[in-house]
XYZ file of C-alpha atoms in Angstrom:
397
model
C -172.233 -122.716 76.130
C -172.047 -122.423 72.341
C -171.310 -119.230 70.459
C -174.882 -117.973 70.493
C -176.475 -116.832 73.734
C -179.153 -119.050 75.170
C -181.550 -116.180 74.567
C -181.076 -116.685 70.844
C -183.022 -119.923 70.951
C -186.342 -118.095 70.872
C -187.666 -117.014 67.666
C -190.126 -115.052 65.805
C -191.783 -118.432 65.800
C -192.482 -118.114 69.479
C -193.189 -114.457 69.073
C -195.989 -115.327 66.707
C -196.679 -118.949 67.212
C -198.088 -118.972 70.711
C -200.864 -116.585 69.875
C -203.116 -118.883 67.833
C -202.909 -121.267 64.938
C -204.637 -123.357 62.290
C -206.980 -122.740 59.409
C -210.203 -124.614 58.744
C -209.898 -127.428 61.230
C -209.709 -130.982 59.887
C -211.033 -133.884 61.938
C -208.761 -134.698 64.839
C -209.862 -138.293 65.367
C -207.615 -141.263 64.597
C -204.340 -139.516 65.387
C -203.928 -141.978 68.227
C -203.756 -139.401 70.989
C -207.274 -138.316 71.901
C -210.056 -139.862 73.887
C -213.087 -141.097 72.002
C -215.327 -138.198 71.092
C -212.885 -135.527 72.269
C -212.239 -132.664 69.869
C -209.531 -130.134 70.801
C -210.868 -127.636 68.228
C -213.810 -127.146 70.597
C -211.841 -127.041 73.845
C -210.608 -123.715 75.205
C -209.600 -122.751 78.765
C -212.959 -122.146 80.382
C -212.017 -121.206 83.929
C -209.355 -118.624 83.129
C -211.347 -117.401 80.137
C -214.204 -116.471 82.457
C -211.872 -114.827 84.944
C -210.116 -112.704 82.328
C -213.378 -111.681 80.663
C -214.574 -110.277 83.978
C -211.289 -108.467 84.601
C -211.310 -106.950 81.101
C -214.924 -105.852 81.312
C -214.257 -104.237 84.686
C -211.295 -102.272 83.329
C -208.894 -103.933 85.773
C -206.205 -105.076 83.304
C -203.806 -102.114 83.806
C -203.799 -102.723 87.564
C -203.358 -106.451 86.977
C -200.371 -105.868 84.694
C -198.783 -103.690 87.382
C -199.369 -106.368 90.015
C -197.964 -109.154 87.823
C -194.790 -107.303 86.798
C -192.591 -108.421 89.735
C -193.808 -112.045 89.499
C -190.928 -113.620 87.554
C -189.255 -116.706 89.030
C -191.023 -120.029 89.428
C -190.600 -119.909 93.209
C -191.729 -116.291 93.573
C -194.826 -115.923 95.761
C -197.922 -114.710 93.990
C -197.963 -110.922 94.033
C -200.405 -109.044 96.198
C -203.186 -107.085 94.604
C -204.582 -109.885 92.417
C -208.329 -110.499 92.309
C -209.029 -113.284 94.805
C -210.483 -115.719 92.278
C -207.551 -115.220 89.890
C -205.070 -115.704 92.734
C -206.786 -118.962 93.668
C -206.642 -120.159 90.079
C -202.928 -119.337 89.727
C -202.080 -121.127 92.973
C -203.511 -124.323 91.468
C -201.962 -124.139 88.001
C -198.581 -122.547 88.657
C -196.792 -125.866 89.069
C -195.423 -128.697 86.970
C -197.742 -131.585 86.131
C -197.271 -134.706 88.250
C -195.903 -136.576 85.225
C -193.089 -134.082 84.513
C -189.667 -135.791 84.604
C -186.988 -133.460 86.041
C -184.143 -135.500 84.539
C -185.648 -135.256 81.043
C -186.249 -131.536 81.456
C -182.630 -130.984 82.450
C -181.440 -133.057 79.512
C -183.676 -131.046 77.165
C -182.136 -127.825 78.462
C -178.652 -129.180 77.783
C -179.739 -130.302 74.305
C -181.043 -126.783 73.594
C -177.686 -125.374 74.678
C -175.744 -127.763 72.440
C -177.941 -127.227 69.367
C -178.875 -123.582 69.841
C -177.632 -122.436 66.434
C -179.872 -124.820 64.507
C -182.790 -124.200 66.838
C -182.500 -120.449 66.374
C -182.513 -120.692 62.596
C -185.391 -123.167 62.524
C -187.556 -121.374 65.061
C -186.796 -117.971 63.573
C -186.751 -118.404 59.815
C -188.731 -121.645 59.755
C -191.471 -121.632 62.375
C -191.697 -117.852 62.502
C -192.395 -117.439 58.821
C -194.481 -120.616 58.705
C -196.850 -118.974 61.158
C -197.701 -116.384 58.497
C -199.058 -119.104 56.187
C -201.218 -120.721 58.866
C -204.460 -118.859 58.125
C -205.972 -118.673 61.611
C -202.584 -117.804 63.054
C -202.004 -114.960 60.654
C -205.490 -113.501 60.990
C -205.511 -113.669 64.781
C -202.059 -112.137 65.107
C -202.742 -109.407 62.554
C -206.002 -108.215 64.130
C -204.805 -108.464 67.739
C -203.137 -105.545 69.485
C -199.624 -106.857 68.890
C -200.127 -107.171 65.152
C -199.936 -103.411 64.749
C -196.278 -103.297 65.819
C -194.515 -106.521 64.935
C -191.079 -105.385 66.044
C -192.379 -104.483 69.473
C -194.357 -107.713 69.639
C -191.348 -109.807 68.653
C -189.065 -108.008 71.091
C -191.467 -108.337 74.021
C -191.900 -112.061 73.474
C -188.339 -112.859 72.392
C -187.294 -114.099 75.836
C -190.083 -116.707 75.968
C -187.790 -119.224 74.304
C -184.938 -118.326 76.604
C -187.145 -119.120 79.578
C -188.118 -122.443 77.991
C -184.556 -123.355 77.030
C -182.687 -122.138 80.085
C -180.911 -124.836 82.094
C -183.112 -123.947 85.076
C -186.310 -123.366 83.098
C -188.462 -125.702 85.159
C -186.514 -125.430 88.423
C -187.637 -123.154 91.275
C -185.002 -120.603 90.218
C -186.142 -120.682 86.578
C -188.921 -118.679 84.976
C -190.772 -120.784 82.437
C -193.653 -121.932 84.642
C -194.510 -118.317 85.468
C -193.947 -117.231 81.869
C -196.310 -119.938 80.625
C -199.025 -118.923 83.062
C -198.725 -115.254 82.139
C -199.022 -116.303 78.488
C -202.104 -118.326 79.406
C -203.675 -115.153 80.813
C -202.861 -113.325 77.568
C -204.487 -116.111 75.546
C -207.618 -115.830 77.674
C -207.717 -112.068 77.123
C -207.336 -112.462 73.358
C -210.157 -115.030 73.308
C -212.407 -112.363 74.858
C -211.172 -109.437 72.775
C -210.816 -110.728 69.219
C -214.475 -111.764 68.819
C -215.314 -108.088 69.476
C -213.371 -107.059 66.339
C -215.590 -106.704 63.281
C -212.490 -106.963 61.079
C -211.432 -110.274 62.634
C -214.977 -111.658 62.499
C -215.161 -110.791 58.799
C -212.179 -113.022 57.944
C -212.218 -115.656 60.694
C -213.640 -119.144 60.278
C -213.990 -119.609 64.045
C -215.983 -117.994 66.820
C -213.263 -118.053 69.449
C -209.518 -118.195 68.747
C -206.782 -120.229 70.455
C -208.490 -123.536 71.104
C -206.534 -126.542 72.358
C -206.349 -127.601 68.715
C -204.869 -124.246 67.751
C -202.163 -124.496 70.411
C -201.342 -128.038 69.290
C -200.970 -126.850 65.711
C -198.612 -124.180 67.030
C -196.608 -126.907 68.776
C -196.332 -128.798 65.491
C -195.129 -125.666 63.691
C -192.430 -125.386 66.364
C -191.379 -128.598 68.115
C -192.461 -131.190 65.561
C -191.191 -129.144 62.621
C -187.818 -128.531 64.271
C -187.408 -132.204 65.194
C -188.108 -133.233 61.602
C -185.627 -130.730 60.194
C -182.886 -131.787 62.600
C -183.352 -135.362 61.411
C -183.408 -134.234 57.786
C -180.181 -132.281 58.287
C -178.605 -135.271 60.055
C -177.794 -133.287 63.152
C -176.509 -135.847 65.681
C -179.081 -136.578 68.396
C -179.305 -139.492 70.785
C -182.624 -141.208 71.437
C -182.506 -139.743 74.942
C -182.021 -136.243 73.481
C -185.023 -136.657 71.207
C -187.198 -137.956 74.022
C -186.152 -135.108 76.304
C -186.829 -132.486 73.605
C -190.345 -133.866 73.176
C -190.905 -133.997 76.941
C -189.971 -130.334 77.265
C -192.659 -129.451 74.751
C -195.199 -131.789 76.356
C -194.779 -129.959 79.658
C -194.829 -126.567 77.933
C -198.136 -127.084 76.147
C -199.669 -128.609 79.286
C -198.758 -125.383 81.108
C -200.432 -123.430 78.293
C -203.717 -125.199 79.005
C -203.762 -128.133 76.578
C -205.477 -131.177 78.049
C -203.119 -134.075 78.661
C -205.281 -136.417 76.594
C -204.483 -134.392 73.463
C -200.698 -134.191 73.924
C -198.713 -136.595 71.679
C -196.884 -139.250 73.684
C -194.188 -139.994 71.093
C -192.599 -138.315 68.093
C -194.408 -140.836 65.887
C -197.732 -139.618 67.275
C -196.627 -136.005 66.906
C -195.663 -136.584 63.274
C -198.997 -138.248 62.550
C -200.871 -135.404 64.215
C -198.850 -132.769 62.367
C -199.362 -134.407 58.975
C -203.089 -134.456 59.592
C -203.729 -131.072 61.201
C -200.907 -128.713 60.208
C -199.651 -129.486 56.716
C -203.090 -129.427 54.994
C -203.878 -126.022 56.511
C -200.932 -124.064 55.144
C -202.095 -121.353 52.747
C -201.470 -117.672 51.997
C -203.691 -114.889 53.338
C -203.630 -111.128 52.966
C -202.839 -110.767 56.662
C -200.078 -113.359 56.527
C -198.358 -111.718 53.582
C -198.282 -108.397 55.417
C -196.899 -109.994 58.577
C -194.204 -111.859 56.654
C -193.184 -108.676 54.849
C -192.892 -106.859 58.187
C -190.890 -109.628 59.823
C -188.485 -110.034 56.933
C -188.263 -106.271 56.574
C -187.007 -105.901 60.131
C -183.649 -107.260 58.997
C -183.166 -104.207 56.797
C -182.519 -102.192 59.968
C -179.172 -103.851 60.562
C -176.201 -104.930 58.506
C -176.663 -108.665 58.126
C -173.635 -109.033 55.957
C -175.923 -110.693 53.422
C -178.417 -109.604 50.814
C -182.179 -109.688 51.160
C -181.998 -112.322 48.440
C -179.982 -114.535 50.794
C -182.638 -114.142 53.496
C -185.442 -114.922 51.039
C -183.638 -118.008 49.793
C -182.988 -119.264 53.316
C -186.714 -119.013 54.011
C -187.379 -120.988 50.836
C -184.759 -123.546 51.898
C -186.244 -124.215 55.326
C -189.920 -124.019 54.304
C -190.224 -124.715 50.545
C -190.450 -122.803 47.292
C -194.238 -123.078 47.504
C -194.265 -121.017 50.696
C -191.783 -118.589 49.180
C -194.065 -118.145 46.180
C -197.126 -117.613 48.412
C -195.265 -114.828 50.194
C -193.994 -113.317 46.947
C -190.312 -113.678 47.856
C -188.210 -112.738 44.792
C -185.733 -115.380 43.624
C -181.964 -114.983 43.921
C -180.471 -118.083 42.349
C -176.881 -117.284 43.295
C -177.932 -116.930 46.925
C -179.971 -120.123 46.627
C -176.884 -122.056 45.573
C -174.900 -120.624 48.479
C -177.598 -121.534 50.981
C -178.261 -125.030 49.684
C -174.594 -125.977 49.524
C -173.234 -123.845 52.352
C -175.660 -124.651 55.148
C -175.097 -128.455 55.102
C -171.339 -127.786 55.113
C -171.786 -125.328 57.980
C -173.561 -128.024 60.007
C -170.918 -130.619 59.150
C -168.121 -128.335 60.336
C -169.895 -127.437 63.562
C -170.450 -131.116 64.274
C -166.775 -131.956 63.697
C -167.354 -133.763 60.422
C -165.221 -131.368 58.355
C -161.608 -130.549 59.318
C -161.676 -126.914 58.171
C -164.351 -124.238 58.007
C -166.113 -124.315 54.637
C -166.516 -121.312 52.403
C -169.366 -119.191 53.720
C -168.992 -120.382 57.334
C -168.426 -116.892 58.712
C -171.224 -115.495 56.572
C -173.692 -117.852 58.252
C -172.264 -117.018 61.689
C -172.578 -113.280 61.030
C -176.095 -113.766 59.728
C -177.161 -115.589 62.890
C -175.657 -113.053 65.248
C -177.069 -110.066 63.406
C -180.645 -111.373 63.473
C -180.302 -112.302 67.126
C -178.964 -108.904 68.109
C -181.773 -107.107 66.303
C -184.209 -108.527 68.821
C -181.922 -108.700 71.830
C -181.367 -104.958 71.522
C -185.115 -104.376 71.642
C -185.859 -106.499 74.694
C -186.660 -104.179 77.580
C -185.563 -106.559 80.352
C -182.428 -108.732 80.277
C -183.734 -111.101 82.924
C -187.443 -111.744 82.397
C -190.101 -111.925 79.710
C -192.064 -108.636 79.595
C -195.490 -110.190 79.061
C -198.433 -107.827 79.428
C -202.134 -108.516 79.018
C -203.750 -106.522 76.191
C -206.740 -104.273 76.745
C -207.916 -104.130 73.126
C -207.342 -105.289 69.575
C -205.411 -103.787 66.683
C -206.113 -100.027 66.610
C -209.101 -99.448 64.375
C -210.168 -103.097 64.519
């Protein structure tokens, strides 16, 4: 186990990213992964969407949340008290796909353990803030119920990444399969609720949020982005590690309801898909700027051992100055120099390529731990992800 807890692997990226994604959707064809004529922007999750709409309209969500609370481990029996049709649905989907490779999943878990520091920084300050410049993402998150209290939202979803990255994540004793299916229920609820918000409808360019295309864009802002940055930073990875890391994400997005035909089969396909359907969409929005300010402002509650300028410059380093400018992050050129010279040296030392700790090593370590503890201290359960299904949108929306 490395210095950071396995729970630190999650991120604000997961906290935000699994809710929705993408701006005006470009054509999906010719990415090499979809069947002729298929368009993931127009594919949702029809069966569970219908089930959750009925449960919401009948006012049964509070009782459902109570019934689902003790359902945690992958091998737990379905709880009693579920509507019969929902119970039947969950019995069919609460399992790994036939193509899941247990050996690859175990290797991915070990890779997450070995590289947790880099994953935490990239998911948290990379993917998490990137989500605020994905227009559909930002608008859907802002106008949903969780957007009104970002600290609570981040804390409640912080353990999602722990479940995904745990050594037993996909084993009977793990929790990710259940966590993914609870998240799938939340997605279905949001697809029913957000279209009822006049505020969301006024800014949205879609009728229904969280399509298969949206979830795939989320994957690219997480898995594909992180893989690219690890390569860019020359973090040692074997071909087997890279393949296992991709396989983990393939299984994860399958469990979130993405059709297998849309899931990239290789990192080359993922990169091609990301270049086509994520990068062109990035843009600032009013909602995204507010969310980014809230997320970055959470760090002011604790002593990071660094300045806000350092945090701003790290965001610029992992995302780009263009994104920093969109979000109005003030420049701190001294901090920028420290980040751009210190972080590569930090990686080199951790990977055994430098004989002694470089200047700033302990600053980066303190920075990581402080951000992690901010959210760990807010998680209400140390053993499971406290996912609850919403009953409405942002107050007043």
